[in-house]
PDB file of C-alpha atoms in Angstrom:
ATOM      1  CA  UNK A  30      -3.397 -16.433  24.731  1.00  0.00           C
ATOM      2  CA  UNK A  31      -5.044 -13.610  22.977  1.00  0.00           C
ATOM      3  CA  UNK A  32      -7.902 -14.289  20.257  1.00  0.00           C
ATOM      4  CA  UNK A  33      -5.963 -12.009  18.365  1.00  0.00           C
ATOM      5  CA  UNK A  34      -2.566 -13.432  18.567  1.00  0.00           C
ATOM      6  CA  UNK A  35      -2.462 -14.668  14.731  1.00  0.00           C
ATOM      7  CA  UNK A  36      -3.005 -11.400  13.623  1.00  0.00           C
ATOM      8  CA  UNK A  37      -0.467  -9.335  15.901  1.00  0.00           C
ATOM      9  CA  UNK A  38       2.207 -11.956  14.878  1.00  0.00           C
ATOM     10  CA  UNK A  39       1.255 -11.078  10.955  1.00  0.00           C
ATOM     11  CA  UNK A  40       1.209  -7.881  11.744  1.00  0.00           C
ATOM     12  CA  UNK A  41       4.090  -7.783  13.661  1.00  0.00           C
ATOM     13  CA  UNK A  42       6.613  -9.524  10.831  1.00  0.00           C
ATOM     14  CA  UNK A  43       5.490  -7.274   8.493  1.00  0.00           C
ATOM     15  CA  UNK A  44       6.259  -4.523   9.837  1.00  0.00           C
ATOM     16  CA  UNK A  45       9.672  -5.620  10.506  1.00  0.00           C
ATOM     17  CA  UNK A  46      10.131  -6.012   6.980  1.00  0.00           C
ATOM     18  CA  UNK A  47       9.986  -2.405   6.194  1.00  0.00           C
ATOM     19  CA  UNK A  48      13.337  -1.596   7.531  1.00  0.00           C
ATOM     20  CA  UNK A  49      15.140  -4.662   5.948  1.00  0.00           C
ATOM     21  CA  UNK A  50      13.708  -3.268   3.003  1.00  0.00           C
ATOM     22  CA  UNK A  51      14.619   0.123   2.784  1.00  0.00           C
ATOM     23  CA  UNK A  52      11.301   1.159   2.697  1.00  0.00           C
ATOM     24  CA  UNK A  53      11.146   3.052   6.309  1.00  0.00           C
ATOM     25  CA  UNK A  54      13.260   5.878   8.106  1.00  0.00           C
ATOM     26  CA  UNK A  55      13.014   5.728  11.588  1.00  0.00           C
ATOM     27  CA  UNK A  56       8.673   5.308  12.469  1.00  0.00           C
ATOM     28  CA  UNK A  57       7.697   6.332   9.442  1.00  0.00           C
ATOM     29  CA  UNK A  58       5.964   3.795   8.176  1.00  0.00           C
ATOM     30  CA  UNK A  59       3.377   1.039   8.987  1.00  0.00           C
ATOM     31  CA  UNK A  60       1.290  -2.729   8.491  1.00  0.00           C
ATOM     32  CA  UNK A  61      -1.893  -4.009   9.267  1.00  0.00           C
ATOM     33  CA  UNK A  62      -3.111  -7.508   8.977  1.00  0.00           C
ATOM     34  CA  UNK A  63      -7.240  -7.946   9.203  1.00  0.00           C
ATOM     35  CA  UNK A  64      -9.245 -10.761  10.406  1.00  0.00           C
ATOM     36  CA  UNK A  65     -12.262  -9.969   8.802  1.00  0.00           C
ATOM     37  CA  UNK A  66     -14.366 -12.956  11.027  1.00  0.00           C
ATOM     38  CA  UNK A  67     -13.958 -10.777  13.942  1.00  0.00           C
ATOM     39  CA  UNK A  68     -13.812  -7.260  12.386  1.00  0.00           C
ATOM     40  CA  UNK A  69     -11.130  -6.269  13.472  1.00  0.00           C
ATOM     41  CA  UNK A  70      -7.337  -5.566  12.603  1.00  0.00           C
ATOM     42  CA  UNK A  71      -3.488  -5.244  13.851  1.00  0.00           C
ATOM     43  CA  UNK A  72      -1.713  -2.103  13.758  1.00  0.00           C
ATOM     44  CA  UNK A  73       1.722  -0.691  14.465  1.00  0.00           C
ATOM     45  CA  UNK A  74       1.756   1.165  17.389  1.00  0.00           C
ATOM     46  CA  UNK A  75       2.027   5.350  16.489  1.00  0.00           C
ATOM     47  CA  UNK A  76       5.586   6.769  16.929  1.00  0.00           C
ATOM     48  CA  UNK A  77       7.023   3.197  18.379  1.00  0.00           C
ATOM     49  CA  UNK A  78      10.980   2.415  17.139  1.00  0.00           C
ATOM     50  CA  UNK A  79      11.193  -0.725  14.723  1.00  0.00           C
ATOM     51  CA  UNK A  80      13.812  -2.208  17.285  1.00  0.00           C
ATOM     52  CA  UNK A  81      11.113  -1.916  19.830  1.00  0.00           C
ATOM     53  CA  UNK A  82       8.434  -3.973  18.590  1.00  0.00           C
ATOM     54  CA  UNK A  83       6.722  -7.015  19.446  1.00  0.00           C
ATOM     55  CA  UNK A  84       3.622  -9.120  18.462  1.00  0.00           C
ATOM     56  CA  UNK A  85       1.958  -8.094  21.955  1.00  0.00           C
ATOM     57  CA  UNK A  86       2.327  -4.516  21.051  1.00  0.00           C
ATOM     58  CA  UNK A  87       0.287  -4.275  17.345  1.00  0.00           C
ATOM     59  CA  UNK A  88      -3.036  -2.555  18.612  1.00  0.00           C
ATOM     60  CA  UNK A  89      -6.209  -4.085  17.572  1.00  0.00           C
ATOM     61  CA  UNK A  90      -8.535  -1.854  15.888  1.00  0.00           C
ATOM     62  CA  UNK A  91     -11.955  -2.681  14.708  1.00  0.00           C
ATOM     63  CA  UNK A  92     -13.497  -0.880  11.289  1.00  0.00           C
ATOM     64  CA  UNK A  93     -14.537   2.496  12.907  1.00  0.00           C
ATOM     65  CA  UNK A  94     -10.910   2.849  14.023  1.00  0.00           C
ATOM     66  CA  UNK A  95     -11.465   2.174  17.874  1.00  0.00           C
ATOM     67  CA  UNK A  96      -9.097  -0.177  19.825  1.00  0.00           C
ATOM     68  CA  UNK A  97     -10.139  -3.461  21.006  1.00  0.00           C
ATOM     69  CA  UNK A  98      -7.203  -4.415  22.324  1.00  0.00           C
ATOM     70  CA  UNK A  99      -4.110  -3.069  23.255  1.00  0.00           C
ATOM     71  CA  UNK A 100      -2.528   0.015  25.489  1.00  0.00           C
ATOM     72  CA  UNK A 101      -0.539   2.032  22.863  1.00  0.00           C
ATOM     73  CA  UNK A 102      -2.320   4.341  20.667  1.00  0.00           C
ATOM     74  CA  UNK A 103      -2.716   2.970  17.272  1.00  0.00           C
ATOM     75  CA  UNK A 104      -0.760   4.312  14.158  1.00  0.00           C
ATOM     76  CA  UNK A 105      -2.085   8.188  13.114  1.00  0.00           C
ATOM     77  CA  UNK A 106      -2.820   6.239   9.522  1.00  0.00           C
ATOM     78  CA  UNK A 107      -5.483   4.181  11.180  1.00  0.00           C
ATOM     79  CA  UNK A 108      -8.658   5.781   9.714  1.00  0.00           C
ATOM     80  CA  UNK A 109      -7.111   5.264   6.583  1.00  0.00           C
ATOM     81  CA  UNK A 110      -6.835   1.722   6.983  1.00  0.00           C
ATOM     82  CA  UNK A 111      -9.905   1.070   8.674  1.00  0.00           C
ATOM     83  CA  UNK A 112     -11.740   2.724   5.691  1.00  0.00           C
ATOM     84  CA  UNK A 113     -10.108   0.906   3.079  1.00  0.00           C
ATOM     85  CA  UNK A 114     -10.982  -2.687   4.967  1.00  0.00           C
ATOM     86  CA  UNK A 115     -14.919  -1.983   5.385  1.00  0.00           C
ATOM     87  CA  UNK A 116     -14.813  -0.555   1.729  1.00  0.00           C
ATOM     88  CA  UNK A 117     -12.887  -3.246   0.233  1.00  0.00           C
ATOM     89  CA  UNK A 118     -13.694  -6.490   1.503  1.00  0.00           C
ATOM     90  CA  UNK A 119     -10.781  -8.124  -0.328  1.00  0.00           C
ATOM     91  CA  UNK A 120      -7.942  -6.680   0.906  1.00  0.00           C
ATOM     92  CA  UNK A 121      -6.174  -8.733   3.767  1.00  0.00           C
ATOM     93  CA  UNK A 122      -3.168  -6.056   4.522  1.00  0.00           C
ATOM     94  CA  UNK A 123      -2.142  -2.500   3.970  1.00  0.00           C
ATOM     95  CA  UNK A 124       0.752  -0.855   4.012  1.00  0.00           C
ATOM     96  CA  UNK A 125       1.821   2.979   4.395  1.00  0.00           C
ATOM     97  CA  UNK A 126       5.378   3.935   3.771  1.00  0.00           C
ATOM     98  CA  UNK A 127       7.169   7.423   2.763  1.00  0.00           C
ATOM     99  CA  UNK A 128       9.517   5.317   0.699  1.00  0.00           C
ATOM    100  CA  UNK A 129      11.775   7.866  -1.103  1.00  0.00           C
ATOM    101  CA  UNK A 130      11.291   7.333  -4.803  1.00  0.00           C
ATOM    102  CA  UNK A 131       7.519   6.464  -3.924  1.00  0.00           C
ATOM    103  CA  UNK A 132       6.976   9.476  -1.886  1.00  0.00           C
ATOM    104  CA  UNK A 133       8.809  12.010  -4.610  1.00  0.00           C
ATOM    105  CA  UNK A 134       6.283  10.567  -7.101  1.00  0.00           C
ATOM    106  CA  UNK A 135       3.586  11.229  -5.200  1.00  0.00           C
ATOM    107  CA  UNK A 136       4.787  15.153  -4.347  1.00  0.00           C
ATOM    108  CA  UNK A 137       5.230  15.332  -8.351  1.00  0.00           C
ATOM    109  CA  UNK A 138       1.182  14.244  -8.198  1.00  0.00           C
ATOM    110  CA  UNK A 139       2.108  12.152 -11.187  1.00  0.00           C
ATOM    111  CA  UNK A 140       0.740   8.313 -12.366  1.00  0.00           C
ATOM    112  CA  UNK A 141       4.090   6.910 -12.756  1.00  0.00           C
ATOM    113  CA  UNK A 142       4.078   5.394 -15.938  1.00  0.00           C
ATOM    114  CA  UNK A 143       4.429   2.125 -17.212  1.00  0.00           C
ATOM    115  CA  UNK A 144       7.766   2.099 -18.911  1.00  0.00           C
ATOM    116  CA  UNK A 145       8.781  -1.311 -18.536  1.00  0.00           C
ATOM    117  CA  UNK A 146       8.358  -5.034 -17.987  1.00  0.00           C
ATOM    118  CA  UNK A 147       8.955  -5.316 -14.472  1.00  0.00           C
ATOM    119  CA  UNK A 148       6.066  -2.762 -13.858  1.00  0.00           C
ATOM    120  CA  UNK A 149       3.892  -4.524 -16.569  1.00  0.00           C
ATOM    121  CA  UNK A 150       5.019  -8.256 -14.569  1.00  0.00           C
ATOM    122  CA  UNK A 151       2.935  -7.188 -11.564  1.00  0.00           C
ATOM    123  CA  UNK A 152       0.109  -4.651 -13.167  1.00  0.00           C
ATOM    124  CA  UNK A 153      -1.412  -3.206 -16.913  1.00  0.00           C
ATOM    125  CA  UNK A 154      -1.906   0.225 -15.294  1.00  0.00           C
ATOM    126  CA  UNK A 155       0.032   2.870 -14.063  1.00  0.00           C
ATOM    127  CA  UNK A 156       0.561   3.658 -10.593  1.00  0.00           C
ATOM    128  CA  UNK A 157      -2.045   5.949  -9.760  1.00  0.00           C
ATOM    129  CA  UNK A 158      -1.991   8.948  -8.058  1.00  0.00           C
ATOM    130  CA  UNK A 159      -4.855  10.128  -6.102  1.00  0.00           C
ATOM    131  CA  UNK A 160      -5.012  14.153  -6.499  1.00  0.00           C
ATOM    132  CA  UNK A 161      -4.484  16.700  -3.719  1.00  0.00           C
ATOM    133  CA  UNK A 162      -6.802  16.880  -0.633  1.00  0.00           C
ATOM    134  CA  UNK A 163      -9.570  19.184  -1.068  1.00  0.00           C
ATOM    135  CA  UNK A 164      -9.149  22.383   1.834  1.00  0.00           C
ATOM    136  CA  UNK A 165     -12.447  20.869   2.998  1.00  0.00           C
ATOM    137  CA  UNK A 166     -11.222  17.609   3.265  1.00  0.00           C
ATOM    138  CA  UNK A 167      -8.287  18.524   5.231  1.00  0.00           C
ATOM    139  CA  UNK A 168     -10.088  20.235   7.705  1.00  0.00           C
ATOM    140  CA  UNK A 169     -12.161  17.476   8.624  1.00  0.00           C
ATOM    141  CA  UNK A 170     -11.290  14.014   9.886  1.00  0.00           C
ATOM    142  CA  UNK A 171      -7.954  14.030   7.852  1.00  0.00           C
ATOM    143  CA  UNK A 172      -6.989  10.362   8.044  1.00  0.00           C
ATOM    144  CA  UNK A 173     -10.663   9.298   7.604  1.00  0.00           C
ATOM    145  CA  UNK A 174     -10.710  11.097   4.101  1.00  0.00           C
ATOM    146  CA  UNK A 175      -7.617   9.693   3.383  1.00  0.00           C
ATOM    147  CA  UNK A 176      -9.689   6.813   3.168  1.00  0.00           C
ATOM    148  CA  UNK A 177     -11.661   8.407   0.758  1.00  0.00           C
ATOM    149  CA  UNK A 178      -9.333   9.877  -1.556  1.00  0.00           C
ATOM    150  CA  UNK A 179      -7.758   6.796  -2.631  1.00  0.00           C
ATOM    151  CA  UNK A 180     -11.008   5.040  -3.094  1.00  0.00           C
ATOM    152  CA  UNK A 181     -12.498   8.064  -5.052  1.00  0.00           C
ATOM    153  CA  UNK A 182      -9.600   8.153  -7.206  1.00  0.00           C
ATOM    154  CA  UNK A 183      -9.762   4.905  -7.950  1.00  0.00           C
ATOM    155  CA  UNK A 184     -13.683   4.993  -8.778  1.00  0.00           C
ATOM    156  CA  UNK A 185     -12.222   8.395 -11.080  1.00  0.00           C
ATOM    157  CA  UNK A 186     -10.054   6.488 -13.001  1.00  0.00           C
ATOM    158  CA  UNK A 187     -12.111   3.082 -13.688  1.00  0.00           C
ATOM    159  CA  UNK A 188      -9.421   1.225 -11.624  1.00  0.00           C
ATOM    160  CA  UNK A 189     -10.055  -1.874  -9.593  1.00  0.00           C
ATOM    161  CA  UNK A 190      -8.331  -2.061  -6.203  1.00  0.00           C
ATOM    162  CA  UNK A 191      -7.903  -5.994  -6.884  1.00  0.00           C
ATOM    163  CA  UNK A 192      -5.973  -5.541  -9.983  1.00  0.00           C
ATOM    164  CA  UNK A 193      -4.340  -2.399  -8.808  1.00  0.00           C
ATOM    165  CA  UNK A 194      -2.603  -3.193  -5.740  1.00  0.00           C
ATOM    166  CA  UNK A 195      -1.320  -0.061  -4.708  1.00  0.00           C
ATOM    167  CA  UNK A 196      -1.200   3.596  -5.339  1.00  0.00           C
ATOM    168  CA  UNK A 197       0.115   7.439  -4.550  1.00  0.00           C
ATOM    169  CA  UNK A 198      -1.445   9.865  -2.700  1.00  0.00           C
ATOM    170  CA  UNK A 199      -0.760  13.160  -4.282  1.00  0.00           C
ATOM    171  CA  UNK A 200       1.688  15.746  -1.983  1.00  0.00           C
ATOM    172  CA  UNK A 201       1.962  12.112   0.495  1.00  0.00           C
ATOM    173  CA  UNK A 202       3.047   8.929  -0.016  1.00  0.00           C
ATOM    174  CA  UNK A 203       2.725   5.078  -1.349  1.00  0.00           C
ATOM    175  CA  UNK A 204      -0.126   3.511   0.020  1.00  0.00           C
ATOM    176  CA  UNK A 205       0.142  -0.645  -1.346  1.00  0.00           C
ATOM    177  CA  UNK A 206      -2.430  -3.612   0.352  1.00  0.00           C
ATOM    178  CA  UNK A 207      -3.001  -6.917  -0.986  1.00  0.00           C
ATOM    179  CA  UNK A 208      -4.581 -10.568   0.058  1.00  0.00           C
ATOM    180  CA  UNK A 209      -2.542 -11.035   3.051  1.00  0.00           C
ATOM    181  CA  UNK A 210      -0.012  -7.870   4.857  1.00  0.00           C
ATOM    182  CA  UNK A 211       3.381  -9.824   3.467  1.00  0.00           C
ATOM    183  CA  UNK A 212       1.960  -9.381  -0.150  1.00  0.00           C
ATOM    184  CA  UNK A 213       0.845  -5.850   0.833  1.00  0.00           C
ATOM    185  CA  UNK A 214       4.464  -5.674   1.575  1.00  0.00           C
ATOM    186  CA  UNK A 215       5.663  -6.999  -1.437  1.00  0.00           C
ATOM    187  CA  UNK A 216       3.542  -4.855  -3.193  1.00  0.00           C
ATOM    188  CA  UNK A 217       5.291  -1.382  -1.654  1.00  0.00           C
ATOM    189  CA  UNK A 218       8.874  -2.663  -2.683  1.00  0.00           C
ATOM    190  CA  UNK A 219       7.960  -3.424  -6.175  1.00  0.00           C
ATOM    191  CA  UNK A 220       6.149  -0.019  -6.119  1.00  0.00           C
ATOM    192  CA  UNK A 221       8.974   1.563  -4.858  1.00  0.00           C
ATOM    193  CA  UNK A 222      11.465  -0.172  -7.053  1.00  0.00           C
ATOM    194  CA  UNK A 223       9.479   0.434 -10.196  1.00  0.00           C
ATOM    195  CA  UNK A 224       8.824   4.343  -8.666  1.00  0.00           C
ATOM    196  CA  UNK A 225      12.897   4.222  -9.212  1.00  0.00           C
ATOM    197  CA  UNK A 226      13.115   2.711 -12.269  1.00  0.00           C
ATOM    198  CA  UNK A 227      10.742   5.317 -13.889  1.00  0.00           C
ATOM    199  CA  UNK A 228      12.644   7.845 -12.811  1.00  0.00           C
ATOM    200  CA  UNK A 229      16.298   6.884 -13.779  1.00  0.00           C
ATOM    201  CA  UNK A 230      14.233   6.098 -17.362  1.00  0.00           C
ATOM    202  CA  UNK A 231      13.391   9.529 -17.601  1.00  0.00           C
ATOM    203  CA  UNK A 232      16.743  11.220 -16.677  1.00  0.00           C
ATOM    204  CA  UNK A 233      18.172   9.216 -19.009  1.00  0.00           C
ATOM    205  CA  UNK A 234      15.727   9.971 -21.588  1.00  0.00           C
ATOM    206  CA  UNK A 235      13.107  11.732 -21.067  1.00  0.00           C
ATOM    207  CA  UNK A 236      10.981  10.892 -23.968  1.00  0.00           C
ATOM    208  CA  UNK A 237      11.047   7.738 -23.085  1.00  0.00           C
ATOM    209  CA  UNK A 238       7.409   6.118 -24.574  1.00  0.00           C
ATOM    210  CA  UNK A 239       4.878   4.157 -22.463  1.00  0.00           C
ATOM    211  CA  UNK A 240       5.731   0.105 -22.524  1.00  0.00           C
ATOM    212  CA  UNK A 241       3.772  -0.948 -25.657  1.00  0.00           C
ATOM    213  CA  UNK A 242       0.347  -2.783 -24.875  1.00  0.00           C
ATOM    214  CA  UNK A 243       1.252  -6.184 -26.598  1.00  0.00           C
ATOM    215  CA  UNK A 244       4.207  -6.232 -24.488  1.00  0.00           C
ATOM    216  CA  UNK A 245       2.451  -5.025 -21.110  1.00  0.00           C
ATOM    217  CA  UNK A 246      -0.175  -7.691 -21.786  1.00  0.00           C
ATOM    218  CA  UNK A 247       2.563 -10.732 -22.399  1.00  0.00           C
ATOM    219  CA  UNK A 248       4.298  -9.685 -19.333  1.00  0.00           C
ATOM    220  CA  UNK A 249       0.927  -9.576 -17.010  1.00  0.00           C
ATOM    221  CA  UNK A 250      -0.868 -12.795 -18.310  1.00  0.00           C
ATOM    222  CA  UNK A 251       2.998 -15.010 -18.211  1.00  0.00           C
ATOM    223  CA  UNK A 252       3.148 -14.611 -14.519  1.00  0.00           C
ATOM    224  CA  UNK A 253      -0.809 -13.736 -13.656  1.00  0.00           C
ATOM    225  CA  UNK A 254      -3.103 -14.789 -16.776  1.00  0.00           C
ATOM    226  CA  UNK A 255      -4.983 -18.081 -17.177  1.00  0.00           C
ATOM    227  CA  UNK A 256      -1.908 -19.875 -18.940  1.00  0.00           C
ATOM    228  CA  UNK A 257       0.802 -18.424 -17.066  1.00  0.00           C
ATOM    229  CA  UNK A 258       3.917 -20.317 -16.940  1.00  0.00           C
ATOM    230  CA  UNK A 259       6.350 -18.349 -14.762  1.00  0.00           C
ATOM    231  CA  UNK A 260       7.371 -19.675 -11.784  1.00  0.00           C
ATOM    232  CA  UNK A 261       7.320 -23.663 -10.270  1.00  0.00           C
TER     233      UNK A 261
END
């Protein structure tokens, strides 16, 4: 049995979530689970069918992006992820989709707003999105500054990546984590479900205003502050 069995199985049924969801088209999409006591991580493998998969096959990557373990080459987002887990010490999961309303948001290179209470149930802020790859970027280690783009726009824009669960990469896609990679998956189908939301709000009016703050903050602190009462 492989050291790293716990995390390929994590790893494994997240992924597999994706599709159920709605939230992949064919391999374009993927999980990782960490285990930060051995520095290391589980990845999809790159370009391998959903109906393919198995726990044996998630490569295991350590925080420079090498493999450990495994003999299929690693998703092409791995940089990305391995930047975010040595950066961000908290995050247990990440998740890269091109989720349609997600991904339409993010080539718009537009926050999507918080318009109502089922984005202000899971977060205060908008859904960021990072700006456009510098040409410099882009011509260096692409997926690495990937990486780098999300964190910098978060540092930008005063955010913190343990409130803020998830964002847009601008002319990309939805990029979501969280504690563990089944909340990092829950997080990319509420951002995708809000992502639709906002924009059926805005064809059908598109003046519609901001959620108000007093109403943002009783929806966050019901199901998240230190009285909250939703849920058993």
């Amino acid at each position: 049995m492989s050291k790293y069995q716990h995390i390929q199985e994590e790893a494994y049924k997240a992924n597999m979530q994706l599709p159920k969801l709605g939230l992949v088209l064919f391999t374009f999409g993927n999980v990782s689970a960490v285990d930060r006591d051995l520095g290391v991580f589980a990845i999809k493998p790159s370009g391998v069918p959903y109906e393919d998969l198995s726990p044996e096959k998630m490569v295991i990557v350590d925080f420079d992006g090498k493999t450990v373990e495994g003999t299929l080459r690693p998703s092409s987002d791995t940089l990305t992820h391995a930047v975010l887990y040595k950066h961000w010490e908290k995050i247990g999961g990440i998740v890269h989709t091109h989720s349609v309303y997600g991904t339409a948001w993010a080539q718009s290179q537009r926050d999507i707003p918080n318009y109502g209470t089922t984005h202000a149930d899971h977060l205060t802020a908008d859904i960021p999105c990072a700006p456009p790859m510098s040409d410099d970027m882009i011509l260096g280690d692409y997926e690495y500054q990937t990486g780098f783009q999300i964190m910098n726009c978060f540092k930008d824009k005063g955010l913190s990546y343990e409130e803020v669960e998830m964002i847009l990469v601008g002319n990309h896609a939805p990029f979501s984590w969280g504690k563990t990679a089944d909340k990092a998956v829950y997080n990319s189908a509420v951002l995708e479900t809000v992502a639709k939301m906002a924009l059926l709000t805005e064809q059908i009016n598109p003046q519609a205003p901001r959620l108000k703050d007093s109403l943002i903050k009783k929806h966050f602190e019901r199901k998240h502050g230190p009285n909250s009462y939703y849920g058993q």
